[in-house]
């Protein structure tokens, strides 16, 4: 790979493996994040006082000693909110600060603004809070028993699943519990707000959604949207945890700035961040399948129940996407998918890479493993027989799958990773070893690309060309380490055929590109790349028209190339053409806009085409477990992933590797533990274990599948942010295979996620006990 300096000089940069635009700054520690910005004079630091109860009425909140503490300038409660005390992004059910009733342990109860963070923290500890406890609902089971829902349960159907299951030669059922996951971004929640003239506010927020942050701050503070500017240069990770959850802290800082007229900053430490912010939704999936002797599904019924937390947040869309992806890559023939969205007295769960898709896929993948064990078949053969394009093409929500390439990807990976020979080697190893057992699994991913809320599938961009030939680029997407900015810059440089270093990437700001969607749903490059291309082409068309007039040639005779611009018989540099156009009073600035075509969805019927296209991939994982301790390790991974015609193979490869490891952590080591009072006990790296370098498989083989998007996306590329995470389901299936081998594959393991050593050990003991009774 070229180094970053060389990349900035590269011509024809599109589809090239080019380093992230901030790579050198990241390594050197020179990339500026919000906490690195020079602190303005008079800055106030906020500390947030939290609820100590999961569900209670606050009978006394005495902040007298807090207000009198050294260095305290103001203390904020619900009474200080001048506008609407609500930051709910969809439903109006989440107060900025509670009014009388608290609904989860860690809920922001009040905020202290002081001259320093230590003083704010010390003052907050002086608060006197008394509660009248109310019955809490902490688990999926408790919420189901109480019929506590954020909306009515949803049902999606294709044919008559239960009749098909009943008529099938074979039927199986089971239950799978799937844990949540903390985002554990390197940069925690942070915001800096500086007041300006006329009550205006300039907000630096570590957010994936500047426009929503702008709107909700304005709503809370009783301002118009145009009084609030939100700016994001980069985040130190987001993964969905800064799509809505960042608003809370930006709004509190904005409230302090408005109330005092002084700059205000809030920065959560790791423990507080983990206690106060939402997670990936925990699910329980009940599944039933009917199938033939060949393992082909006749019908499937899946019932999903998720813990949503105390407010709706984005749970409606997240659970919808779980339903959409309950088929994963398999044609279900007849299907019924039921989804229960449960309101609990826990932190409001939120977007997380995959947005419900990973949880949705887990049930059908468990069913595939169970069918194979029941029939004595190789799980890969059962999977291949049920794929879209092999067994059918209609989804349970009525979209026809026209671009299925899963069979090609899986069979290519099967050969390249030597799956069949390794399957035999694993069986031989397990026959000879009673303590260490190996497992192997090759699983697919089919992931729909588009926001399921149709109005979000739009984007804008702003491009300026200056008279020295340099280009300024701004778009509505946000950079969180995923390489969005370098990809969009490559698109613009390609349009003008100039060196990539000609394009200046600038911070996302709501006063440059308005009304943007969150950088989420794997749509950042698709939407913002197309919008930036549209803006560049508007300027390019103006330059072409000018050059045709100026040099007496036809517009199609004006050609932009790596060596400059050819206008008929005249050759000149890009800079010279721009300079001449300026003196002829040609506008060199344009906004671009894009909306995703052809998508539609009737949510009342759960039918339509919610996705513009699908991204595909497959992974083969090999694991080893210790049947005496439950300890386990992933020893080898082989991945073949579909990025379409990749805009930047180096960036995409990094996303695939990182997404896989993050998914592996979700399914193996990252366990969220809440106590009986609703308090999160795993709220620090000492108790919550994300994968480390030592957890990376020793053999990690990655290849991009050679193909392009059949739909007219930006240069026929495909989204790559979320789909790779679900490749890690192969690890969970491989662990299940290893556990089953402890009883010679006579019974199906009851292994829940995450597959911690404790769960693996319990599952081994369980299969051996049940196998003895067979």
PDB file of C-alpha atoms in Angstrom, residues 191-397:
ATOM      1  CA  UNK A 191     -19.282  17.721  23.308  1.00  0.00           C
ATOM      2  CA  UNK A 192     -18.040  21.324  23.424  1.00  0.00           C
ATOM      3  CA  UNK A 193     -20.464  24.226  22.996  1.00  0.00           C
ATOM      4  CA  UNK A 194     -19.510  27.854  22.446  1.00  0.00           C
ATOM      5  CA  UNK A 195     -22.230  30.542  22.586  1.00  0.00           C
ATOM      6  CA  UNK A 196     -22.219  33.248  19.935  1.00  0.00           C
ATOM      7  CA  UNK A 197     -24.181  36.367  19.080  1.00  0.00           C
ATOM      8  CA  UNK A 198     -27.969  36.497  19.219  1.00  0.00           C
ATOM      9  CA  UNK A 199     -28.184  33.321  21.261  1.00  0.00           C
ATOM     10  CA  UNK A 200     -26.525  31.189  18.588  1.00  0.00           C
ATOM     11  CA  UNK A 201     -24.604  28.071  19.590  1.00  0.00           C
ATOM     12  CA  UNK A 202     -21.648  26.378  17.926  1.00  0.00           C
ATOM     13  CA  UNK A 203     -21.575  22.718  18.925  1.00  0.00           C
ATOM     14  CA  UNK A 204     -18.640  20.367  18.470  1.00  0.00           C
ATOM     15  CA  UNK A 205     -20.084  16.922  19.070  1.00  0.00           C
ATOM     16  CA  UNK A 206     -18.740  13.414  18.603  1.00  0.00           C
ATOM     17  CA  UNK A 207     -21.865  12.384  16.720  1.00  0.00           C
ATOM     18  CA  UNK A 208     -22.813  10.317  13.694  1.00  0.00           C
ATOM     19  CA  UNK A 209     -25.865  12.502  13.208  1.00  0.00           C
ATOM     20  CA  UNK A 210     -25.099  16.240  13.201  1.00  0.00           C
ATOM     21  CA  UNK A 211     -28.508  17.233  11.827  1.00  0.00           C
ATOM     22  CA  UNK A 212     -30.474  15.329  14.448  1.00  0.00           C
ATOM     23  CA  UNK A 213     -28.194  16.759  17.137  1.00  0.00           C
ATOM     24  CA  UNK A 214     -28.928  20.229  15.771  1.00  0.00           C
ATOM     25  CA  UNK A 215     -32.676  19.645  15.695  1.00  0.00           C
ATOM     26  CA  UNK A 216     -32.962  18.127  19.162  1.00  0.00           C
ATOM     27  CA  UNK A 217     -30.766  20.758  20.825  1.00  0.00           C
ATOM     28  CA  UNK A 218     -32.899  23.464  19.234  1.00  0.00           C
ATOM     29  CA  UNK A 219     -36.073  21.714  20.396  1.00  0.00           C
ATOM     30  CA  UNK A 220     -34.854  21.414  23.996  1.00  0.00           C
ATOM     31  CA  UNK A 221     -33.585  24.984  24.146  1.00  0.00           C
ATOM     32  CA  UNK A 222     -36.542  26.643  22.438  1.00  0.00           C
ATOM     33  CA  UNK A 223     -34.457  27.770  19.448  1.00  0.00           C
ATOM     34  CA  UNK A 224     -34.880  27.587  15.701  1.00  0.00           C
ATOM     35  CA  UNK A 225     -32.636  25.124  13.918  1.00  0.00           C
ATOM     36  CA  UNK A 226     -30.676  27.935  12.254  1.00  0.00           C
ATOM     37  CA  UNK A 227     -29.413  29.105  15.658  1.00  0.00           C
ATOM     38  CA  UNK A 228     -27.479  25.864  16.199  1.00  0.00           C
ATOM     39  CA  UNK A 229     -24.445  24.804  14.169  1.00  0.00           C
ATOM     40  CA  UNK A 230     -23.088  21.303  14.771  1.00  0.00           C
ATOM     41  CA  UNK A 231     -19.581  20.435  13.578  1.00  0.00           C
ATOM     42  CA  UNK A 232     -17.823  17.068  13.354  1.00  0.00           C
ATOM     43  CA  UNK A 233     -14.317  16.628  11.964  1.00  0.00           C
ATOM     44  CA  UNK A 234     -13.854  13.069  13.150  1.00  0.00           C
ATOM     45  CA  UNK A 235     -14.949  10.646  15.841  1.00  0.00           C
ATOM     46  CA  UNK A 236     -12.808   8.123  17.616  1.00  0.00           C
ATOM     47  CA  UNK A 237     -15.270   5.391  16.743  1.00  0.00           C
ATOM     48  CA  UNK A 238     -19.042   5.308  16.709  1.00  0.00           C
ATOM     49  CA  UNK A 239     -20.447   1.904  15.649  1.00  0.00           C
ATOM     50  CA  UNK A 240     -23.989   3.275  16.053  1.00  0.00           C
ATOM     51  CA  UNK A 241     -23.450   4.412  19.633  1.00  0.00           C
ATOM     52  CA  UNK A 242     -23.263   8.032  18.515  1.00  0.00           C
ATOM     53  CA  UNK A 243     -26.241   8.020  16.165  1.00  0.00           C
ATOM     54  CA  UNK A 244     -28.722   9.150  18.835  1.00  0.00           C
ATOM     55  CA  UNK A 245     -26.986   8.691  22.188  1.00  0.00           C
ATOM     56  CA  UNK A 246     -24.551  11.567  21.651  1.00  0.00           C
ATOM     57  CA  UNK A 247     -27.444  14.041  21.667  1.00  0.00           C
ATOM     58  CA  UNK A 248     -27.962  13.756  25.421  1.00  0.00           C
ATOM     59  CA  UNK A 249     -24.550  15.134  26.270  1.00  0.00           C
ATOM     60  CA  UNK A 250     -24.374  17.733  23.516  1.00  0.00           C
ATOM     61  CA  UNK A 251     -27.762  19.040  24.655  1.00  0.00           C
ATOM     62  CA  UNK A 252     -26.676  19.253  28.296  1.00  0.00           C
ATOM     63  CA  UNK A 253     -23.559  21.214  27.323  1.00  0.00           C
ATOM     64  CA  UNK A 254     -25.688  23.453  25.093  1.00  0.00           C
ATOM     65  CA  UNK A 255     -28.128  24.073  27.949  1.00  0.00           C
ATOM     66  CA  UNK A 256     -25.270  25.067  30.255  1.00  0.00           C
ATOM     67  CA  UNK A 257     -23.830  27.394  27.596  1.00  0.00           C
ATOM     68  CA  UNK A 258     -27.211  29.001  26.972  1.00  0.00           C
ATOM     69  CA  UNK A 259     -27.922  29.456  30.677  1.00  0.00           C
ATOM     70  CA  UNK A 260     -24.523  30.922  31.603  1.00  0.00           C
ATOM     71  CA  UNK A 261     -23.352  32.546  28.376  1.00  0.00           C
ATOM     72  CA  UNK A 262     -20.063  30.650  28.777  1.00  0.00           C
ATOM     73  CA  UNK A 263     -18.561  27.795  26.765  1.00  0.00           C
ATOM     74  CA  UNK A 264     -19.389  24.396  28.210  1.00  0.00           C
ATOM     75  CA  UNK A 265     -17.936  20.932  27.773  1.00  0.00           C
ATOM     76  CA  UNK A 266     -18.975  17.454  28.795  1.00  0.00           C
ATOM     77  CA  UNK A 267     -16.758  14.387  28.498  1.00  0.00           C
ATOM     78  CA  UNK A 268     -17.832  11.085  30.008  1.00  0.00           C
ATOM     79  CA  UNK A 269     -15.275   8.752  31.511  1.00  0.00           C
ATOM     80  CA  UNK A 270     -15.446   5.078  30.525  1.00  0.00           C
ATOM     81  CA  UNK A 271     -17.407   3.832  33.550  1.00  0.00           C
ATOM     82  CA  UNK A 272     -20.050   6.543  33.271  1.00  0.00           C
ATOM     83  CA  UNK A 273     -20.230   6.177  29.499  1.00  0.00           C
ATOM     84  CA  UNK A 274     -20.914   2.441  29.745  1.00  0.00           C
ATOM     85  CA  UNK A 275     -23.527   2.886  32.475  1.00  0.00           C
ATOM     86  CA  UNK A 276     -25.368   5.769  30.794  1.00  0.00           C
ATOM     87  CA  UNK A 277     -25.422   4.855  27.105  1.00  0.00           C
ATOM     88  CA  UNK A 278     -27.359   2.230  25.164  1.00  0.00           C
ATOM     89  CA  UNK A 279     -26.113  -1.101  23.826  1.00  0.00           C
ATOM     90  CA  UNK A 280     -26.814  -3.582  21.080  1.00  0.00           C
ATOM     91  CA  UNK A 281     -30.219  -5.110  21.808  1.00  0.00           C
ATOM     92  CA  UNK A 282     -30.299  -8.443  23.592  1.00  0.00           C
ATOM     93  CA  UNK A 283     -32.639 -10.933  21.889  1.00  0.00           C
ATOM     94  CA  UNK A 284     -34.340 -14.223  22.575  1.00  0.00           C
ATOM     95  CA  UNK A 285     -35.277 -16.145  19.430  1.00  0.00           C
ATOM     96  CA  UNK A 286     -37.642 -19.106  19.307  1.00  0.00           C
ATOM     97  CA  UNK A 287     -37.407 -20.983  16.013  1.00  0.00           C
ATOM     98  CA  UNK A 288     -39.253 -23.789  14.271  1.00  0.00           C
ATOM     99  CA  UNK A 289     -38.382 -25.295  10.902  1.00  0.00           C
ATOM    100  CA  UNK A 290     -39.805 -28.009   8.681  1.00  0.00           C
ATOM    101  CA  UNK A 291     -37.553 -29.627   6.079  1.00  0.00           C
ATOM    102  CA  UNK A 292     -37.091 -32.586   3.787  1.00  0.00           C
ATOM    103  CA  UNK A 293     -34.580 -35.426   3.683  1.00  0.00           C
ATOM    104  CA  UNK A 294     -32.308 -33.195   1.593  1.00  0.00           C
ATOM    105  CA  UNK A 295     -32.294 -30.504   4.273  1.00  0.00           C
ATOM    106  CA  UNK A 296     -34.226 -28.011   2.141  1.00  0.00           C
ATOM    107  CA  UNK A 297     -36.583 -25.875   4.195  1.00  0.00           C
ATOM    108  CA  UNK A 298     -40.314 -26.233   3.669  1.00  0.00           C
ATOM    109  CA  UNK A 299     -41.160 -23.550   6.198  1.00  0.00           C
ATOM    110  CA  UNK A 300     -39.763 -21.526   9.079  1.00  0.00           C
ATOM    111  CA  UNK A 301     -41.357 -19.705  12.001  1.00  0.00           C
ATOM    112  CA  UNK A 302     -39.228 -17.336  14.039  1.00  0.00           C
ATOM    113  CA  UNK A 303     -40.327 -15.394  17.088  1.00  0.00           C
ATOM    114  CA  UNK A 304     -37.987 -12.592  18.152  1.00  0.00           C
ATOM    115  CA  UNK A 305     -38.124 -10.737  21.453  1.00  0.00           C
ATOM    116  CA  UNK A 306     -35.745  -7.888  22.229  1.00  0.00           C
ATOM    117  CA  UNK A 307     -34.912  -5.808  25.285  1.00  0.00           C
ATOM    118  CA  UNK A 308     -35.298  -2.216  24.128  1.00  0.00           C
ATOM    119  CA  UNK A 309     -34.782  -0.341  27.364  1.00  0.00           C
ATOM    120  CA  UNK A 310     -36.743   2.491  28.906  1.00  0.00           C
ATOM    121  CA  UNK A 311     -37.429   4.462  25.709  1.00  0.00           C
ATOM    122  CA  UNK A 312     -38.042   3.714  22.058  1.00  0.00           C
ATOM    123  CA  UNK A 313     -34.887   5.370  20.693  1.00  0.00           C
ATOM    124  CA  UNK A 314     -34.364   3.567  17.329  1.00  0.00           C
ATOM    125  CA  UNK A 315     -35.750   0.228  18.485  1.00  0.00           C
ATOM    126  CA  UNK A 316     -38.641   0.193  16.028  1.00  0.00           C
ATOM    127  CA  UNK A 317     -36.357   0.346  12.991  1.00  0.00           C
ATOM    128  CA  UNK A 318     -33.755  -1.933  14.593  1.00  0.00           C
ATOM    129  CA  UNK A 319     -36.286  -4.657  15.241  1.00  0.00           C
ATOM    130  CA  UNK A 320     -37.736  -4.223  11.770  1.00  0.00           C
ATOM    131  CA  UNK A 321     -34.272  -4.854  10.348  1.00  0.00           C
ATOM    132  CA  UNK A 322     -33.930  -7.934  12.543  1.00  0.00           C
ATOM    133  CA  UNK A 323     -37.099  -9.231  10.905  1.00  0.00           C
ATOM    134  CA  UNK A 324     -35.791  -8.377   7.421  1.00  0.00           C
ATOM    135  CA  UNK A 325     -32.642 -10.386   8.102  1.00  0.00           C
ATOM    136  CA  UNK A 326     -34.163 -13.388   9.806  1.00  0.00           C
ATOM    137  CA  UNK A 327     -33.825 -15.230   6.491  1.00  0.00           C
ATOM    138  CA  UNK A 328     -30.136 -14.271   6.146  1.00  0.00           C
ATOM    139  CA  UNK A 329     -29.171 -15.788   2.768  1.00  0.00           C
ATOM    140  CA  UNK A 330     -31.825 -18.501   2.671  1.00  0.00           C
ATOM    141  CA  UNK A 331     -35.071 -18.774   0.698  1.00  0.00           C
ATOM    142  CA  UNK A 332     -37.522 -19.775   3.421  1.00  0.00           C
ATOM    143  CA  UNK A 333     -40.350 -20.937   1.063  1.00  0.00           C
ATOM    144  CA  UNK A 334     -42.973 -20.273   3.732  1.00  0.00           C
ATOM    145  CA  UNK A 335     -42.217 -18.052   6.694  1.00  0.00           C
ATOM    146  CA  UNK A 336     -43.709 -16.341   9.706  1.00  0.00           C
ATOM    147  CA  UNK A 337     -41.560 -13.836  11.590  1.00  0.00           C
ATOM    148  CA  UNK A 338     -42.943 -12.313  14.777  1.00  0.00           C
ATOM    149  CA  UNK A 339     -41.194  -9.487  16.625  1.00  0.00           C
ATOM    150  CA  UNK A 340     -41.818  -8.300  20.189  1.00  0.00           C
ATOM    151  CA  UNK A 341     -40.226  -4.965  21.163  1.00  0.00           C
ATOM    152  CA  UNK A 342     -40.060  -4.848  24.955  1.00  0.00           C
ATOM    153  CA  UNK A 343     -39.818  -1.782  27.173  1.00  0.00           C
ATOM    154  CA  UNK A 344     -37.625  -2.419  30.214  1.00  0.00           C
ATOM    155  CA  UNK A 345     -36.088  -0.428  33.048  1.00  0.00           C
ATOM    156  CA  UNK A 346     -32.622  -0.544  31.566  1.00  0.00           C
ATOM    157  CA  UNK A 347     -30.633   1.933  29.506  1.00  0.00           C
ATOM    158  CA  UNK A 348     -32.308   2.500  26.144  1.00  0.00           C
ATOM    159  CA  UNK A 349     -30.668   0.179  23.661  1.00  0.00           C
ATOM    160  CA  UNK A 350     -29.732   1.722  20.366  1.00  0.00           C
ATOM    161  CA  UNK A 351     -28.093   1.379  16.987  1.00  0.00           C
ATOM    162  CA  UNK A 352     -25.094  -0.922  16.743  1.00  0.00           C
ATOM    163  CA  UNK A 353     -23.209  -2.038  13.642  1.00  0.00           C
ATOM    164  CA  UNK A 354     -25.678  -4.245  11.775  1.00  0.00           C
ATOM    165  CA  UNK A 355     -28.690  -2.478  13.338  1.00  0.00           C
ATOM    166  CA  UNK A 356     -30.560  -5.626  14.412  1.00  0.00           C
ATOM    167  CA  UNK A 357     -29.483  -7.628  11.373  1.00  0.00           C
ATOM    168  CA  UNK A 358     -26.934  -9.739  13.290  1.00  0.00           C
ATOM    169  CA  UNK A 359     -29.479 -10.743  15.916  1.00  0.00           C
ATOM    170  CA  UNK A 360     -32.030 -11.531  13.225  1.00  0.00           C
ATOM    171  CA  UNK A 361     -29.641 -13.869  11.392  1.00  0.00           C
ATOM    172  CA  UNK A 362     -28.686 -15.905  14.440  1.00  0.00           C
ATOM    173  CA  UNK A 363     -31.894 -17.933  14.659  1.00  0.00           C
ATOM    174  CA  UNK A 364     -31.850 -19.303  11.127  1.00  0.00           C
ATOM    175  CA  UNK A 365     -28.135 -20.089  11.344  1.00  0.00           C
ATOM    176  CA  UNK A 366     -28.778 -22.124  14.506  1.00  0.00           C
ATOM    177  CA  UNK A 367     -31.558 -23.912  12.615  1.00  0.00           C
ATOM    178  CA  UNK A 368     -29.175 -24.748   9.757  1.00  0.00           C
ATOM    179  CA  UNK A 369     -26.728 -26.346  12.185  1.00  0.00           C
ATOM    180  CA  UNK A 370     -29.543 -28.279  13.856  1.00  0.00           C
ATOM    181  CA  UNK A 371     -30.904 -29.573  10.529  1.00  0.00           C
ATOM    182  CA  UNK A 372     -27.443 -30.791   9.511  1.00  0.00           C
ATOM    183  CA  UNK A 373     -26.897 -32.597  12.825  1.00  0.00           C
ATOM    184  CA  UNK A 374     -30.376 -34.128  12.659  1.00  0.00           C
ATOM    185  CA  UNK A 375     -29.816 -35.485   9.126  1.00  0.00           C
ATOM    186  CA  UNK A 376     -26.148 -36.363   9.580  1.00  0.00           C
ATOM    187  CA  UNK A 377     -25.185 -33.975   6.807  1.00  0.00           C
ATOM    188  CA  UNK A 378     -22.368 -31.448   6.469  1.00  0.00           C
ATOM    189  CA  UNK A 379     -23.785 -28.064   7.580  1.00  0.00           C
ATOM    190  CA  UNK A 380     -22.253 -26.444   4.496  1.00  0.00           C
ATOM    191  CA  UNK A 381     -24.287 -28.705   2.213  1.00  0.00           C
ATOM    192  CA  UNK A 382     -27.504 -27.808   4.047  1.00  0.00           C
ATOM    193  CA  UNK A 383     -26.680 -24.118   3.737  1.00  0.00           C
ATOM    194  CA  UNK A 384     -25.850 -24.349   0.031  1.00  0.00           C
ATOM    195  CA  UNK A 385     -29.114 -26.164  -0.689  1.00  0.00           C
ATOM    196  CA  UNK A 386     -31.218 -23.385   0.860  1.00  0.00           C
ATOM    197  CA  UNK A 387     -29.599 -20.273  -0.621  1.00  0.00           C
ATOM    198  CA  UNK A 388     -31.378 -17.570  -2.562  1.00  0.00           C
ATOM    199  CA  UNK A 389     -30.734 -18.254  -6.218  1.00  0.00           C
ATOM    200  CA  UNK A 390     -30.716 -21.987  -5.502  1.00  0.00           C
ATOM    201  CA  UNK A 391     -33.914 -22.644  -3.556  1.00  0.00           C
ATOM    202  CA  UNK A 392     -35.954 -19.518  -4.329  1.00  0.00           C
ATOM    203  CA  UNK A 393     -35.826 -15.749  -4.696  1.00  0.00           C
ATOM    204  CA  UNK A 394     -38.711 -14.165  -2.721  1.00  0.00           C
ATOM    205  CA  UNK A 395     -38.107 -12.722   0.735  1.00  0.00           C
ATOM    206  CA  UNK A 396     -40.710 -12.822   3.520  1.00  0.00           C
ATOM    207  CA  UNK A 397     -41.237  -9.080   2.959  1.00  0.00           C
TER     208      UNK A 397
END
